[in-house]
JSON list of C-alpha atoms in Angstrom, two decimals:
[
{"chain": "A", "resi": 1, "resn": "UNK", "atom": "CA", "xyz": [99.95, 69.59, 153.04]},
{"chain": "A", "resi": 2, "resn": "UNK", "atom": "CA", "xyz": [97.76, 72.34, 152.19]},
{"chain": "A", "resi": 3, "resn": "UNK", "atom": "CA", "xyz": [96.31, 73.42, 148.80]},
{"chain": "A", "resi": 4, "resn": "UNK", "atom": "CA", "xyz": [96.93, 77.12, 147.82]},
{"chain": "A", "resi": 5, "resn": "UNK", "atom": "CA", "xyz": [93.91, 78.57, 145.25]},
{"chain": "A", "resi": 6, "resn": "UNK", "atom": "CA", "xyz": [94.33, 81.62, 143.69]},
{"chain": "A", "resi": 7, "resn": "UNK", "atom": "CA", "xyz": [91.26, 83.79, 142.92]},
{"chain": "A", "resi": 8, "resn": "UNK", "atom": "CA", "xyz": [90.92, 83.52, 139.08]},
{"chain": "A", "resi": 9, "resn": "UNK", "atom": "CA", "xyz": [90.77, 87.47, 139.07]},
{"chain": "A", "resi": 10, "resn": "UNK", "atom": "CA", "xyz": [94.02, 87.83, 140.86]},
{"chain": "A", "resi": 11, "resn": "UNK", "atom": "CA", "xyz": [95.81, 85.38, 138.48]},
{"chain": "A", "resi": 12, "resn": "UNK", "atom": "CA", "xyz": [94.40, 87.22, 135.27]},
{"chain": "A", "resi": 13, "resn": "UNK", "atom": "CA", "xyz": [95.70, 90.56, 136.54]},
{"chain": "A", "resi": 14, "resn": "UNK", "atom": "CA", "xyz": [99.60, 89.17, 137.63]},
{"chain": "A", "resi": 15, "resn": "UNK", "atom": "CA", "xyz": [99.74, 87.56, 134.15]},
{"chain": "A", "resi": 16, "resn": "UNK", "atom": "CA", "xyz": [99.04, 91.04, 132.56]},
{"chain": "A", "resi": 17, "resn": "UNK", "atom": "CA", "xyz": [101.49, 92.37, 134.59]},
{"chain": "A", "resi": 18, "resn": "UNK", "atom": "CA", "xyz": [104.08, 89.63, 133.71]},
{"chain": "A", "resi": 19, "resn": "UNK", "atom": "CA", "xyz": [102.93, 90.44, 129.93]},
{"chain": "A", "resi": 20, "resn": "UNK", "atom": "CA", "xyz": [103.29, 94.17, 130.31]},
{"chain": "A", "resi": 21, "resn": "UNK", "atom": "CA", "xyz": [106.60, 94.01, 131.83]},
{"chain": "A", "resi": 22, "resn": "UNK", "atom": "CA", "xyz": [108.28, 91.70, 129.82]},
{"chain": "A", "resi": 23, "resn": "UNK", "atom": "CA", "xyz": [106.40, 93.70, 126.05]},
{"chain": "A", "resi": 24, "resn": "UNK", "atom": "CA", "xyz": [108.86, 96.77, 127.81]},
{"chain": "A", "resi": 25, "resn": "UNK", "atom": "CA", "xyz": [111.86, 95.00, 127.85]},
{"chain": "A", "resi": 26, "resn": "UNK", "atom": "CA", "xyz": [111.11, 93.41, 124.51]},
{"chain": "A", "resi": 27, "resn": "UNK", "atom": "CA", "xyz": [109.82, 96.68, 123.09]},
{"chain": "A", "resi": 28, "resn": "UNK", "atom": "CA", "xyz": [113.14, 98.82, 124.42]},
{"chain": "A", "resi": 29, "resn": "UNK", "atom": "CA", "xyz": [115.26, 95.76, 122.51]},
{"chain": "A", "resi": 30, "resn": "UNK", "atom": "CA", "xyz": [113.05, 96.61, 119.22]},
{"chain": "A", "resi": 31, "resn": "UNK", "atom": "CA", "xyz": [113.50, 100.14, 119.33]},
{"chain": "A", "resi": 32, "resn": "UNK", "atom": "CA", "xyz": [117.21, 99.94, 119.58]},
{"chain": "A", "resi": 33, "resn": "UNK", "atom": "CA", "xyz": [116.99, 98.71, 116.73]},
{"chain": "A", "resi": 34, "resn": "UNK", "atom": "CA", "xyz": [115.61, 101.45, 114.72]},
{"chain": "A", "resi": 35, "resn": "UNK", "atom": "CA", "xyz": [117.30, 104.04, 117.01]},
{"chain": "A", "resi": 36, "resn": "UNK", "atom": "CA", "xyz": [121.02, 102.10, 117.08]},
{"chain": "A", "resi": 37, "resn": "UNK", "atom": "CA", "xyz": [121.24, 99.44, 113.80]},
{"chain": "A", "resi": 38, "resn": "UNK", "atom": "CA", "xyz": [124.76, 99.47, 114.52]},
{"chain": "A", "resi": 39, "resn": "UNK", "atom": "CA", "xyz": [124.52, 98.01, 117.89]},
{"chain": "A", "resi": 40, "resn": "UNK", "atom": "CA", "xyz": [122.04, 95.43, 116.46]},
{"chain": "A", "resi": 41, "resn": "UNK", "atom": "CA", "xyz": [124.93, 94.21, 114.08]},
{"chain": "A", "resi": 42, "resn": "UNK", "atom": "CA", "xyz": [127.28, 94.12, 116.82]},
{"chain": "A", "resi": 43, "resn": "UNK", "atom": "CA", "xyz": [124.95, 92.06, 118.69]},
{"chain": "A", "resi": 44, "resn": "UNK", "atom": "CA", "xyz": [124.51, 89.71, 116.03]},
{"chain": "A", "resi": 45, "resn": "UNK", "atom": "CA", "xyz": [127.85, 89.41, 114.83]},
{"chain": "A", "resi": 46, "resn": "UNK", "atom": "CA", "xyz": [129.18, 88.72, 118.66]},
{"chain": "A", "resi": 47, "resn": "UNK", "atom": "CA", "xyz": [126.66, 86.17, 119.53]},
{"chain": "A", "resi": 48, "resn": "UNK", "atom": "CA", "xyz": [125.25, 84.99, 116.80]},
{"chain": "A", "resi": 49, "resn": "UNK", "atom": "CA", "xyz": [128.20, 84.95, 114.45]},
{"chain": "A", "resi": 50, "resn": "UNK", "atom": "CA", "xyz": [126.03, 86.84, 112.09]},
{"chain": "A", "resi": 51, "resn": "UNK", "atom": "CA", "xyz": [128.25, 89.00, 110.09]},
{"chain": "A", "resi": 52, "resn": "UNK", "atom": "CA", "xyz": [127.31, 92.60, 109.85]},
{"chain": "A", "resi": 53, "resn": "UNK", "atom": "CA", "xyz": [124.24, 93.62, 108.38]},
{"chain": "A", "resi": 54, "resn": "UNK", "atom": "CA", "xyz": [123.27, 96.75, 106.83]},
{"chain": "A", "resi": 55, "resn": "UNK", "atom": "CA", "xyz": [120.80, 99.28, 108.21]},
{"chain": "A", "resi": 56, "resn": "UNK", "atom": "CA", "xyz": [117.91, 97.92, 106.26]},
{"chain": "A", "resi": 57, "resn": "UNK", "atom": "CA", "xyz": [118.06, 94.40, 107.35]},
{"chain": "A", "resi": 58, "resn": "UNK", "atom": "CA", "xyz": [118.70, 95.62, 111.17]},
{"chain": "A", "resi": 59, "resn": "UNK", "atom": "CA", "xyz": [115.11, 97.33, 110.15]},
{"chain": "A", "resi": 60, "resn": "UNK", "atom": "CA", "xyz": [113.34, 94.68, 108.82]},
{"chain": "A", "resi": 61, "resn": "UNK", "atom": "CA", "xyz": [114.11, 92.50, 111.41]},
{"chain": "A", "resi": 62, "resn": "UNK", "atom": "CA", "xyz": [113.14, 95.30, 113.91]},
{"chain": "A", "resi": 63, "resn": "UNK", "atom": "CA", "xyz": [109.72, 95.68, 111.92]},
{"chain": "A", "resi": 64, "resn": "UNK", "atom": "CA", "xyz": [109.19, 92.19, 112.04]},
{"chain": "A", "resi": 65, "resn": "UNK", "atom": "CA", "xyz": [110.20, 91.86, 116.23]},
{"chain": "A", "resi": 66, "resn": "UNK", "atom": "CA", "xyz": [107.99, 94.93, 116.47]},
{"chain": "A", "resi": 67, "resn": "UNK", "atom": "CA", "xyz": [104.68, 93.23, 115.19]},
{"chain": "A", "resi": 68, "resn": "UNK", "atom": "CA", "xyz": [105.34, 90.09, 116.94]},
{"chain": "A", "resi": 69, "resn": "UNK", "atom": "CA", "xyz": [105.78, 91.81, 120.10]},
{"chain": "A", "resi": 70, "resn": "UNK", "atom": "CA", "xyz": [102.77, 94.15, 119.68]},
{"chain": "A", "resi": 71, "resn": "UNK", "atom": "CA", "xyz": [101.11, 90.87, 119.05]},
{"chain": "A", "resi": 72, "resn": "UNK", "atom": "CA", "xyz": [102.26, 89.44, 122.36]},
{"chain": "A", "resi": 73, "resn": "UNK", "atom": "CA", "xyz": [101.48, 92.54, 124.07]},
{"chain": "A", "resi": 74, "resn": "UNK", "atom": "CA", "xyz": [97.68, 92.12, 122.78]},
{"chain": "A", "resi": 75, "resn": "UNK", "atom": "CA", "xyz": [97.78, 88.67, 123.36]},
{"chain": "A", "resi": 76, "resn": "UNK", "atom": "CA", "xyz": [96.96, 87.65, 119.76]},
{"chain": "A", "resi": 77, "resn": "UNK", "atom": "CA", "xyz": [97.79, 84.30, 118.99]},
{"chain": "A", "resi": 78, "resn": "UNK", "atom": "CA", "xyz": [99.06, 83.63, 122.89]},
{"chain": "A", "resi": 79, "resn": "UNK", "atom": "CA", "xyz": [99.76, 79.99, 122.20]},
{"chain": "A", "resi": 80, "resn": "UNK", "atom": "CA", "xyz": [102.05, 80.54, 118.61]},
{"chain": "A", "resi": 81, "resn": "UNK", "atom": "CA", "xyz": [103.43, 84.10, 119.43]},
{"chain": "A", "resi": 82, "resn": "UNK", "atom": "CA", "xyz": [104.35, 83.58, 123.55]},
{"chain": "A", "resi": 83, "resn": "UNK", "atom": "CA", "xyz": [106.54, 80.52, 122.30]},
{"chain": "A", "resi": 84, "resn": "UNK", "atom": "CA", "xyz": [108.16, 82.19, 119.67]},
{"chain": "A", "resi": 85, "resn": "UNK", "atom": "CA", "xyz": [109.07, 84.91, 122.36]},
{"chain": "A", "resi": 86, "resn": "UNK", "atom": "CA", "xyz": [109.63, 82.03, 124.54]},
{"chain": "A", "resi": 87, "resn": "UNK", "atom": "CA", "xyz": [112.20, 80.42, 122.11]},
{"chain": "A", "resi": 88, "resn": "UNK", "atom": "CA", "xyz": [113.76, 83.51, 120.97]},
{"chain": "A", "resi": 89, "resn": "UNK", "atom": "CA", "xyz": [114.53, 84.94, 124.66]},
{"chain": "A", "resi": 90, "resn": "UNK", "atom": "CA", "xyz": [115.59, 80.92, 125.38]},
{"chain": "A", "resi": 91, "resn": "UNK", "atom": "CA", "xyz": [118.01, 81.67, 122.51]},
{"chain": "A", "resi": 92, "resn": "UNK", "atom": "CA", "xyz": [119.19, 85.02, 123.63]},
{"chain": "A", "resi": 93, "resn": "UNK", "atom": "CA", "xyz": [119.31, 83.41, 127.49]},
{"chain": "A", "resi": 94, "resn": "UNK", "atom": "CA", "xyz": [122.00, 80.54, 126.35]},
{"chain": "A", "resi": 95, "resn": "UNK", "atom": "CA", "xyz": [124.00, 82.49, 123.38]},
{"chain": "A", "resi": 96, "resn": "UNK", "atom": "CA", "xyz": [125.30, 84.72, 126.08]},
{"chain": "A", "resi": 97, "resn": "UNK", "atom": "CA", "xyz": [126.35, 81.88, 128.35]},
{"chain": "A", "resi": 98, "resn": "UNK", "atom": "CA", "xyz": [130.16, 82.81, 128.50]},
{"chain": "A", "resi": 99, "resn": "UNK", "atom": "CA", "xyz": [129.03, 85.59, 129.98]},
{"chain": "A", "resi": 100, "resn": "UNK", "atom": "CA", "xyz": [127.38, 83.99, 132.93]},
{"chain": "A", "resi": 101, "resn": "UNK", "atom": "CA", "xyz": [130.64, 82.43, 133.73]},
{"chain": "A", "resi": 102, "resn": "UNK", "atom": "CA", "xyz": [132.76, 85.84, 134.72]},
{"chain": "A", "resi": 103, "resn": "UNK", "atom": "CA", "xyz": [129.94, 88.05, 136.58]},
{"chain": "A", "resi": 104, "resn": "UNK", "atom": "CA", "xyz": [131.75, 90.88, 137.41]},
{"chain": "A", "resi": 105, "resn": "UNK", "atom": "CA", "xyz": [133.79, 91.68, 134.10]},
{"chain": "A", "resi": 106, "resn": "UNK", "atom": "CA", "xyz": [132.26, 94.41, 132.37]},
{"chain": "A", "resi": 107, "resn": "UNK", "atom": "CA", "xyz": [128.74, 94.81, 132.52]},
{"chain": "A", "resi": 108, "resn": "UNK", "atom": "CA", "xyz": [127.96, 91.03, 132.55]},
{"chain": "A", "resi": 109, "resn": "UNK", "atom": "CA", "xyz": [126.09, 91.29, 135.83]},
{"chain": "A", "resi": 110, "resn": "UNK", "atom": "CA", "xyz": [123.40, 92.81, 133.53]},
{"chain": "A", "resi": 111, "resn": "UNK", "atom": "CA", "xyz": [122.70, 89.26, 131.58]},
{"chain": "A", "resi": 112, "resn": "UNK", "atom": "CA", "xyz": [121.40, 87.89, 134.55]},
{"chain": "A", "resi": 113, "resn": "UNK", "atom": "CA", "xyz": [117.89, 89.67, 134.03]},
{"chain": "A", "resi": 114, "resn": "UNK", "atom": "CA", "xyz": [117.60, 87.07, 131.88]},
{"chain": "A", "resi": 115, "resn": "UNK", "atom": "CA", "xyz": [116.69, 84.50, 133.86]},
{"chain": "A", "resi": 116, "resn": "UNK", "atom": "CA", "xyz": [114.12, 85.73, 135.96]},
{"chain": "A", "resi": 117, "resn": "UNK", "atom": "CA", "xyz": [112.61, 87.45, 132.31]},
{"chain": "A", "resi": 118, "resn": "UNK", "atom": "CA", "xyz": [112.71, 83.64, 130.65]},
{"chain": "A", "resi": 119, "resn": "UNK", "atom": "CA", "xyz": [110.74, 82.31, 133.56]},
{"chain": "A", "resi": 120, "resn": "UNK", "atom": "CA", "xyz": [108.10, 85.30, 133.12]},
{"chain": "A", "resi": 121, "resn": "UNK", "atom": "CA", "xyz": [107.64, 84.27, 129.50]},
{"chain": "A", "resi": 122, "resn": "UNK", "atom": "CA", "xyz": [107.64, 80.50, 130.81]},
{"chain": "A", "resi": 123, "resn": "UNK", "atom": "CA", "xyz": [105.03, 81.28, 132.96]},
{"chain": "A", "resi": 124, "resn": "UNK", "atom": "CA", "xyz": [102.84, 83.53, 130.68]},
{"chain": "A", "resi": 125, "resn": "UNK", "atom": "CA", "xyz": [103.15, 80.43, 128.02]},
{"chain": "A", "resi": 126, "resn": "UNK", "atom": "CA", "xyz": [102.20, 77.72, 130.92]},
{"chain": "A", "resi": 127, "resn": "UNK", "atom": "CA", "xyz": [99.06, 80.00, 132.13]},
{"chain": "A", "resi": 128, "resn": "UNK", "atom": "CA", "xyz": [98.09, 81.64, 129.05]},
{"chain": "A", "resi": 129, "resn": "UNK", "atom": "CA", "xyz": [94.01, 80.41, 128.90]},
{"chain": "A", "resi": 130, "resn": "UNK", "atom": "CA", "xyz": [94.48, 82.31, 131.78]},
{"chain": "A", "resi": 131, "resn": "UNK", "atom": "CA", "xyz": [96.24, 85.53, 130.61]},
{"chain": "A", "resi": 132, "resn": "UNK", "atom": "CA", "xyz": [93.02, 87.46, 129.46]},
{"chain": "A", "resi": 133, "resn": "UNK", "atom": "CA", "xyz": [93.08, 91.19, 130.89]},
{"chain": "A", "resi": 134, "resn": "UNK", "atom": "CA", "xyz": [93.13, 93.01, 127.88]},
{"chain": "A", "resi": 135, "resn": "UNK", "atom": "CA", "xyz": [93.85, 89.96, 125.72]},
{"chain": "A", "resi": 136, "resn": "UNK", "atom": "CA", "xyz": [92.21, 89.80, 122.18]},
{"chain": "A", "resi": 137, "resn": "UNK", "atom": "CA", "xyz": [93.09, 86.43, 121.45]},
{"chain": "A", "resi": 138, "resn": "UNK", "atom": "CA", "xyz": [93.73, 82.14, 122.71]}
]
């Protein structure tokens, strides 16, 4: 069995790719939030059993995603800030489970980007002393 290295400098640059695709999806999620509050409540209250929330929470807790994901993004705090991405998408990944189970009803199909997403943010969290392109932080 053979051993597979990977240049250092090839590593760094996939992980900042990982990071910049996955701060896109998690970005377009934050904005909807300040664009749509109404479909944040919905989400909430369907998955989370949340009941509705007014505008202003929706906002605060879009403020509050918006600097933890602009933190991730930077890769401030990679250690604290990729697992509380990691948990939250983790969270996100298994609420929707149900949905998993019937595919093709609706637009369910779409909730398997999930996955493949969770194992990005896996990854960036396993490798992140190696994540440093444009990283500010450890």
């Amino acid at each position: 069995m053979s051993t597979i290295t990977l240049p250092r400098e090839k590593l760094e640059w996939s992980l900042l790719g990982l990071r910049l695709g996955v701060f896109i999806v998690l970005l377009m999620w934050t904005i909807d939030k300040f664009i749509n509050p109404g479909h944040a409540a919905v989400v909430l209250k369907v998955f989370y059993s949340i009941p509705a929330l007014g505008n202003s929470i929706t906002y605060l807790i879009g403020a509050l995603q918006l600097a933890l994901v602009l933190s991730f993004l930077i890769g401030f705090q990679k250690r604290w800030v990729t697992l509380i991405i990691l948990i939250m998408h983790l969270s996100s990944t298994l609420v929707s489970f149900g949905r998993y189970l019937d595919p093709w009803a609706g637009a369910n199909l779409l909730f398997f980007a999930a996955w493949p997403m969770l194992a990005a943010i896996f990854m960036l969290y396993l490798f992140r002393e190696y994540d440093n392109k444009f990283s500010i932080g450890k």
